mmCIF file of C-alpha atoms in Angstrom:
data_model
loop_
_atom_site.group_PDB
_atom_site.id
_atom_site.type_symbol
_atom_site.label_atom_id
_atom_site.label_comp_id
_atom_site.label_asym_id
_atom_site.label_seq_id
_atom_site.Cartn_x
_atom_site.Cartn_y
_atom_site.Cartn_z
ATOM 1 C CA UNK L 19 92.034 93.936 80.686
ATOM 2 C CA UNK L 20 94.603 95.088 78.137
ATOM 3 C CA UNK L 21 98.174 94.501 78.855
ATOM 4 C CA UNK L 22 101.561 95.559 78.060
ATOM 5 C CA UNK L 23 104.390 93.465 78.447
ATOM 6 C CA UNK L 24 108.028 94.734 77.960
ATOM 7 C CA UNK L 25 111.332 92.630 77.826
ATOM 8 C CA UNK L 26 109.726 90.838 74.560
ATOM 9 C CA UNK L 27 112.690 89.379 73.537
ATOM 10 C CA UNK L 28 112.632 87.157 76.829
ATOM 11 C CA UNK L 29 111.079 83.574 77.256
ATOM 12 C CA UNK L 30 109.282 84.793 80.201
ATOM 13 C CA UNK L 31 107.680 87.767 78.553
ATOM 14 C CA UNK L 32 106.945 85.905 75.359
ATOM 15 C CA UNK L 33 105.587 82.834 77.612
ATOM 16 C CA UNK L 34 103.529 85.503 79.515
ATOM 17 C CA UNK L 35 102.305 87.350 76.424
ATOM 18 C CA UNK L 36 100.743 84.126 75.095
ATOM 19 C CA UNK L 37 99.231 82.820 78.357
ATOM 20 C CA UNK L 38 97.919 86.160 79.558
ATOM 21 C CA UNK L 39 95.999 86.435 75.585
ATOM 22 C CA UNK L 40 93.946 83.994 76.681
ATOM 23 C CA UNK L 41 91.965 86.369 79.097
ATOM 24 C CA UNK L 42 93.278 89.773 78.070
ATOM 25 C CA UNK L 43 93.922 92.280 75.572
ATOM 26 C CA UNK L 44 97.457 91.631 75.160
ATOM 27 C CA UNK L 45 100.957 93.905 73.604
ATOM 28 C CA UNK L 46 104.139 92.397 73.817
ATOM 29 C CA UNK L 47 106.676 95.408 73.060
ATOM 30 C CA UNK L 48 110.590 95.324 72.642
ATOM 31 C CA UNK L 49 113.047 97.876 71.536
ATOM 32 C CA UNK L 50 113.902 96.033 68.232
ATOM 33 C CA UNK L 51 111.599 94.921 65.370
ATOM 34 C CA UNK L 52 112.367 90.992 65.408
ATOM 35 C CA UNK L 53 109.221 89.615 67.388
ATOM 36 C CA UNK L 54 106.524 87.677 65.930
ATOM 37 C CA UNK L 55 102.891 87.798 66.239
ATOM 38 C CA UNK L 56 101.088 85.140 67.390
ATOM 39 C CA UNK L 57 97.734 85.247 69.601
ATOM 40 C CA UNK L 58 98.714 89.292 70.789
ATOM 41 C CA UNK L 59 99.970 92.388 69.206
ATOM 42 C CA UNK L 60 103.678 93.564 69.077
ATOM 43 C CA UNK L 61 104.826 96.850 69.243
ATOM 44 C CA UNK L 62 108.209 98.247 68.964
ATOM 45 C CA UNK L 63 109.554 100.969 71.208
ATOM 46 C CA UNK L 64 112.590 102.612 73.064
ATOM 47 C CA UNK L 65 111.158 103.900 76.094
ATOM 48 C CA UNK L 66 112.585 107.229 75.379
ATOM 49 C CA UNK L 67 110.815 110.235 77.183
ATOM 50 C CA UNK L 68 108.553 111.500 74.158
ATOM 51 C CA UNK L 69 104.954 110.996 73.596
ATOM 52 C CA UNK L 70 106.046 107.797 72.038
ATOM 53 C CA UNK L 71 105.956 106.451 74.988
ATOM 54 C CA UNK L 72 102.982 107.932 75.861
ATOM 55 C CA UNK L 73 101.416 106.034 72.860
ATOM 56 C CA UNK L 74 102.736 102.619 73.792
ATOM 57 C CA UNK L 75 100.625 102.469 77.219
ATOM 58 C CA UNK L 76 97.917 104.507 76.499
ATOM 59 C CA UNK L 77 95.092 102.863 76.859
ATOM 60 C CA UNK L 78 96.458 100.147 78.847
ATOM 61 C CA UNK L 79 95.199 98.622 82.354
ATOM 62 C CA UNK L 80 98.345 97.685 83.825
ATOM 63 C CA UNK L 81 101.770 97.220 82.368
ATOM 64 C CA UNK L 82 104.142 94.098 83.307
ATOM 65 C CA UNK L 83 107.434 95.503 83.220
ATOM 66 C CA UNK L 84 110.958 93.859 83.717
ATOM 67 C CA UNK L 85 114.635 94.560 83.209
ATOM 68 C CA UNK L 86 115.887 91.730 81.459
ATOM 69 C CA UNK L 87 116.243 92.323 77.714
ATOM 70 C CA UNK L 88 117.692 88.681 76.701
ATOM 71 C CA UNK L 89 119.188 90.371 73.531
ATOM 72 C CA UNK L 90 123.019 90.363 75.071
ATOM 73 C CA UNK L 91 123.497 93.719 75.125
ATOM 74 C CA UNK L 92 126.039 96.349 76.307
ATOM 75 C CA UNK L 93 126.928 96.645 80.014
ATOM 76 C CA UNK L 94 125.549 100.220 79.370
ATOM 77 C CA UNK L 95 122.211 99.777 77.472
ATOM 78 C CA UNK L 96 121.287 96.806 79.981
ATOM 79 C CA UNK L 97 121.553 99.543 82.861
ATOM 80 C CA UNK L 98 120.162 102.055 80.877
ATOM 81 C CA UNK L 99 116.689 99.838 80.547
ATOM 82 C CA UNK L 100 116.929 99.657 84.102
ATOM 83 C CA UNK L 101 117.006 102.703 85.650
ATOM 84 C CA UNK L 102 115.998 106.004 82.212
ATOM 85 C CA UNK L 103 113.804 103.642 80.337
ATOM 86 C CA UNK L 104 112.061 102.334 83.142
ATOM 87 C CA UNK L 105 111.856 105.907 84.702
ATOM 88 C CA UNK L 106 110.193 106.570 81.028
ATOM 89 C CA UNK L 107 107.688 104.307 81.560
ATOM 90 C CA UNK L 108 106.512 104.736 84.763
ATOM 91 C CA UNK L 109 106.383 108.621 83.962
ATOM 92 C CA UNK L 110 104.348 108.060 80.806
ATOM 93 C CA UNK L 111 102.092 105.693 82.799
ATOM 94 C CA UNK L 112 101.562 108.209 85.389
ATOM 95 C CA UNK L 113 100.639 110.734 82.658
ATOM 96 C CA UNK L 114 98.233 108.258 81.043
ATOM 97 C CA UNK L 115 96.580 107.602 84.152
ATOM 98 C CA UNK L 116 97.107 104.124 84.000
ATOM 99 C CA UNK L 117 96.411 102.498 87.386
ATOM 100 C CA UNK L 118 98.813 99.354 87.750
ATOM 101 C CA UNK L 119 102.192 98.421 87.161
ATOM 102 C CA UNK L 120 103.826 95.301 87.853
ATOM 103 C CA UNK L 121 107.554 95.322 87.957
ATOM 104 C CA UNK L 122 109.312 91.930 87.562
ATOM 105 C CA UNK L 123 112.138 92.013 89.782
ATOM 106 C CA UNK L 124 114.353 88.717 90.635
ATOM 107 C CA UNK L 125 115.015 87.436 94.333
ATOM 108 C CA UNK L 126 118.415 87.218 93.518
ATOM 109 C CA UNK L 127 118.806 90.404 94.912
ATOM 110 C CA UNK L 128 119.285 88.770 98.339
ATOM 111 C CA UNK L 129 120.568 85.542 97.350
ATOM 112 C CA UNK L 130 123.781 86.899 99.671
ATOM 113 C CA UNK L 131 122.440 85.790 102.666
ATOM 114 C CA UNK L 132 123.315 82.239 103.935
ATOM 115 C CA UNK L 133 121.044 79.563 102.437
ATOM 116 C CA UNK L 134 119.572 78.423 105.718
ATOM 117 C CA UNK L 135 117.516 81.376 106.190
ATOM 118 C CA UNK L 136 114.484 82.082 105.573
ATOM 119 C CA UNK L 137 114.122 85.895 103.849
ATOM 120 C CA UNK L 138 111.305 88.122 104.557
ATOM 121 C CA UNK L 139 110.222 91.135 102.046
ATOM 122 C CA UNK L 140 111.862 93.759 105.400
ATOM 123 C CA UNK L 141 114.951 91.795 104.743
ATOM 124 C CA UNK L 142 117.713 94.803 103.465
ATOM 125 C CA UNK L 143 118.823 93.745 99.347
ATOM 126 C CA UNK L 144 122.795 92.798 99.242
ATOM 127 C CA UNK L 145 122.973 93.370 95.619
ATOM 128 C CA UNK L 146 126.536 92.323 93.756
ATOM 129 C CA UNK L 147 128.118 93.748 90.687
ATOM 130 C CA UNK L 148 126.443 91.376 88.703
ATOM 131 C CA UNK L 149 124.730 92.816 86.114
ATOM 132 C CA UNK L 150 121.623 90.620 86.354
ATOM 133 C CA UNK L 151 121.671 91.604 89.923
ATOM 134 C CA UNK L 152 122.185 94.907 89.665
ATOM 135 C CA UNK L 153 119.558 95.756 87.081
ATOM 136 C CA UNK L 154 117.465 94.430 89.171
ATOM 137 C CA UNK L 155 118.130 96.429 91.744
ATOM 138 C CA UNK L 156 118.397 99.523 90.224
ATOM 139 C CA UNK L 157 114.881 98.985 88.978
ATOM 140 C CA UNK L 158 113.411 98.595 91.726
ATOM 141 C CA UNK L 159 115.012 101.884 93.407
ATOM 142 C CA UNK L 160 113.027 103.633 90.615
ATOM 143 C CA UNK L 161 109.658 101.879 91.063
ATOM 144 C CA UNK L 162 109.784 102.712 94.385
ATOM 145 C CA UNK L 163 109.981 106.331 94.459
ATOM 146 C CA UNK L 164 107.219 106.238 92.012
ATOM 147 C CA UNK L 165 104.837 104.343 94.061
ATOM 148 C CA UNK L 166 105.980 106.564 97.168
ATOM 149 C CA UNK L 167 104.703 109.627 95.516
ATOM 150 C CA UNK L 168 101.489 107.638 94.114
ATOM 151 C CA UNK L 169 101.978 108.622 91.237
ATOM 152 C CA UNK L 170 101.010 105.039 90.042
ATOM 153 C CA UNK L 171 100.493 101.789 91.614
ATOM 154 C CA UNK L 172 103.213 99.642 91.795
ATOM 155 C CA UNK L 173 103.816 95.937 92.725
ATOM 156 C CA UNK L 174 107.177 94.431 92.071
ATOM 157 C CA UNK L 175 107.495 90.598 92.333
ATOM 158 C CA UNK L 176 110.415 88.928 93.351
ATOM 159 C CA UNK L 177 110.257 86.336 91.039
ATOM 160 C CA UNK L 178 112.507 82.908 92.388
ATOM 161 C CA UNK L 179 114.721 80.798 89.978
ATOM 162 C CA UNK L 180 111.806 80.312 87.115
ATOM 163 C CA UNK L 181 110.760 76.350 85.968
ATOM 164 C CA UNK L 182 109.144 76.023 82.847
ATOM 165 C CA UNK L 183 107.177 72.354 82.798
ATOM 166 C CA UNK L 184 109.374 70.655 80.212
ATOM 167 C CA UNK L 185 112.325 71.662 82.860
ATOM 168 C CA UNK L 186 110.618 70.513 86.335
ATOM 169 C CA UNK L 187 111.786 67.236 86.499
ATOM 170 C CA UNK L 188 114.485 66.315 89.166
ATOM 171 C CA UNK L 189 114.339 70.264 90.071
ATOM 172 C CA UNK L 190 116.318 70.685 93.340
ATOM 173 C CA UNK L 191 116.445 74.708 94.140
ATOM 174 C CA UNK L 192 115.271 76.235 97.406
ATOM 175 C CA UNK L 193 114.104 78.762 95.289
ATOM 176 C CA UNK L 194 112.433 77.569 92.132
ATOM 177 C CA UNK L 195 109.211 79.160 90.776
ATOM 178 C CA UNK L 196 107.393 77.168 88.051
ATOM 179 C CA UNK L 197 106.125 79.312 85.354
ATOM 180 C CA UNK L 198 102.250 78.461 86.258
ATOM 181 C CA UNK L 199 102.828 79.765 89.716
ATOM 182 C CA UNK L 200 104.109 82.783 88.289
ATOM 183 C CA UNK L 201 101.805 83.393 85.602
ATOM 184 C CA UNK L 202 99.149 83.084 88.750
ATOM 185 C CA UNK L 203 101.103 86.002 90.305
ATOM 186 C CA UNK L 204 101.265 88.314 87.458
ATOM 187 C CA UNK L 205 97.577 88.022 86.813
ATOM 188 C CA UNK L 206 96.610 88.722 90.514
ATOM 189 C CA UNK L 207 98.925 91.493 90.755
ATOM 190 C CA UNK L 208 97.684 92.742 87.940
ATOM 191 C CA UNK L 209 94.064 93.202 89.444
ATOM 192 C CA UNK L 210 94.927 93.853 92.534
ATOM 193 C CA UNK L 211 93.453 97.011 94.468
ATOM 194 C CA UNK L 212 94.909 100.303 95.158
ATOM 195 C CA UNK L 213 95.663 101.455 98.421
ATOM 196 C CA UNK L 214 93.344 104.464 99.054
ATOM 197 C CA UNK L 215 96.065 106.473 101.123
ATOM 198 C CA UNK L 216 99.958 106.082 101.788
ATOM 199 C CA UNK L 217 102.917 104.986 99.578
ATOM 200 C CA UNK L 218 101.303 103.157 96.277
ATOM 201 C CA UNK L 219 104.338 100.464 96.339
ATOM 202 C CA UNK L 220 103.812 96.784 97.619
ATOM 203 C CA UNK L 221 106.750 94.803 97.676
ATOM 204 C CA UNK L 222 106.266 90.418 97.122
ATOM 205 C CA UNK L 223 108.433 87.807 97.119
ATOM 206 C CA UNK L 224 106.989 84.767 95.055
ATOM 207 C CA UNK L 225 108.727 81.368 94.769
ATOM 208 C CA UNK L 226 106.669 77.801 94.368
ATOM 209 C CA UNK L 227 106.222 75.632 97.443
ATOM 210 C CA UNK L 228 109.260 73.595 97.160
ATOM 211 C CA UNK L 229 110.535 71.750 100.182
ATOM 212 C CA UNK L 230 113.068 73.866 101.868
ATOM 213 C CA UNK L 231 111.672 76.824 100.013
ATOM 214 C CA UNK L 232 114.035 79.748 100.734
ATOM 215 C CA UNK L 233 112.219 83.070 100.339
ATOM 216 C CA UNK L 234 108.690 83.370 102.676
ATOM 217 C CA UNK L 235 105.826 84.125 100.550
ATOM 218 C CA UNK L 236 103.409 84.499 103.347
ATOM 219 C CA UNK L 237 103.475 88.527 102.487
ATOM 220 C CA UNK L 238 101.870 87.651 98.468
ATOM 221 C CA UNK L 239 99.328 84.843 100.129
ATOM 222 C CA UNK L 240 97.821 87.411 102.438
ATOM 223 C CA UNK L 241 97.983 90.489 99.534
ATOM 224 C CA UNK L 242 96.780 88.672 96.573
ATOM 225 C CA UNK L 243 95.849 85.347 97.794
ATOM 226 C CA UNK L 244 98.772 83.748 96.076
ATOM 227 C CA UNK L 245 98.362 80.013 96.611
ATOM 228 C CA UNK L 246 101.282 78.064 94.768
ATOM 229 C CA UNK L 247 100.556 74.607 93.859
ATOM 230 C CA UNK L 248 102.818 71.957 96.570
ATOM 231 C CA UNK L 249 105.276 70.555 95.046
ATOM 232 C CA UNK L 250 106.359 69.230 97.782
#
């Protein structure tokens, strides 16, 4: 399968990038020329709506698309990857014909709601003003219209409060998700299915089976047979 990956700037899209290479065809792309190349190719892009775009994801099997940039950018650029760049991709997917996007959302977008409940995927988003939050958000609200009309497929995962194995130790959050788990997610999102009729949007919440795990992930077990490892 070949891949693109956006956000390359970030630890989880550079961490993907060189896990996914290992079974796919993989592009790691960010909007500035600093990345370096080690088992995929980079390519450099600003998601504007031109046929550049086009060009970055032609070709491609599914794109794995998030909001973050980790470059500490403006207030303004951040929410302009969010909601025009990321309409620029999905539009230039849709053109492309390519069948599968997976959005990398955050479940932070609920984290308002009291920490002894357990949050469901039909649970409403109480997004803040924070601008992690937000963009996340606001991303989302794009992806969704997109999948509504079918004019791609769409799966965004709520990804928890990510672990990478040299961090795991003494780990205490209700809603940790250890990179492996969420590599596993990506991949199987990444193959999974169209719907033949209705909106083309699925909606998952993925954490790792922590004890007193926050966020249900019962929704991602039945839909791609998500099965985090117990880390209980």
């Amino acid at each position: 399968m070949r891949v693109l990956i956006t956000g390359g700037a970030t630890r989880l899209a550079q961490d993907l990038a060189e896990t996914l290479s290992v079974r796919h065809d993989v592009v790691l792309m960010d909007r500035i020329e600093h990345l370096p190349a080690l088992n995929y190719e980079v390519a450099t892009g600003t998601l504007s709506h031109t046929g550049a775009t086009n060009a970055l994801v032609r070709g491609m099997d599914a794109i794995v698309h998030g909001s973050d940039t980790g470059l500490g950018e403006s207030e303004s650029d951040r929410l302009d990857l969010a909601m025009r760049c990321t309409y620029n991709l999905l539009w230039a997917a849709a053109e492309e014909g390519v069948g599968r996007v997976v959005l990398l959302s955050s479940l932070q977008v609920l984290a308002g709601y009291d920490e002894d409940m357990t949050v469901t995927e039909t649970w409403r988003p109480v997004p803040t003003t924070d601008l992690d939050v937000l963009s996340h958000y606001l991303s989302e609200s794009v992806c969704r219209e997109f999948g509504r009309e079918r004019k791609t497929g769409i799966i965004c995962l709520r990804l928890g409060d990510l672990v990478w194995g040299d961090e795991g130790e003494g780990v205490r959050s209700s809603s940790a998700l250890y990179f492996d788990d969420a590599v596993q997610a990506v991949e199987r999102a990444m193959a999974a299915e169209r719907p033949a009729a209705g909106p083309d949007w699925k909606l998952l919440h993925i954490q790792s089976a922590v004890p007193g795990a926050r966020f249900a992930t019962t929704k991602a077990m039945d839909y791609l047979e998500y099965s985090p490892v117990d880390r209980g």
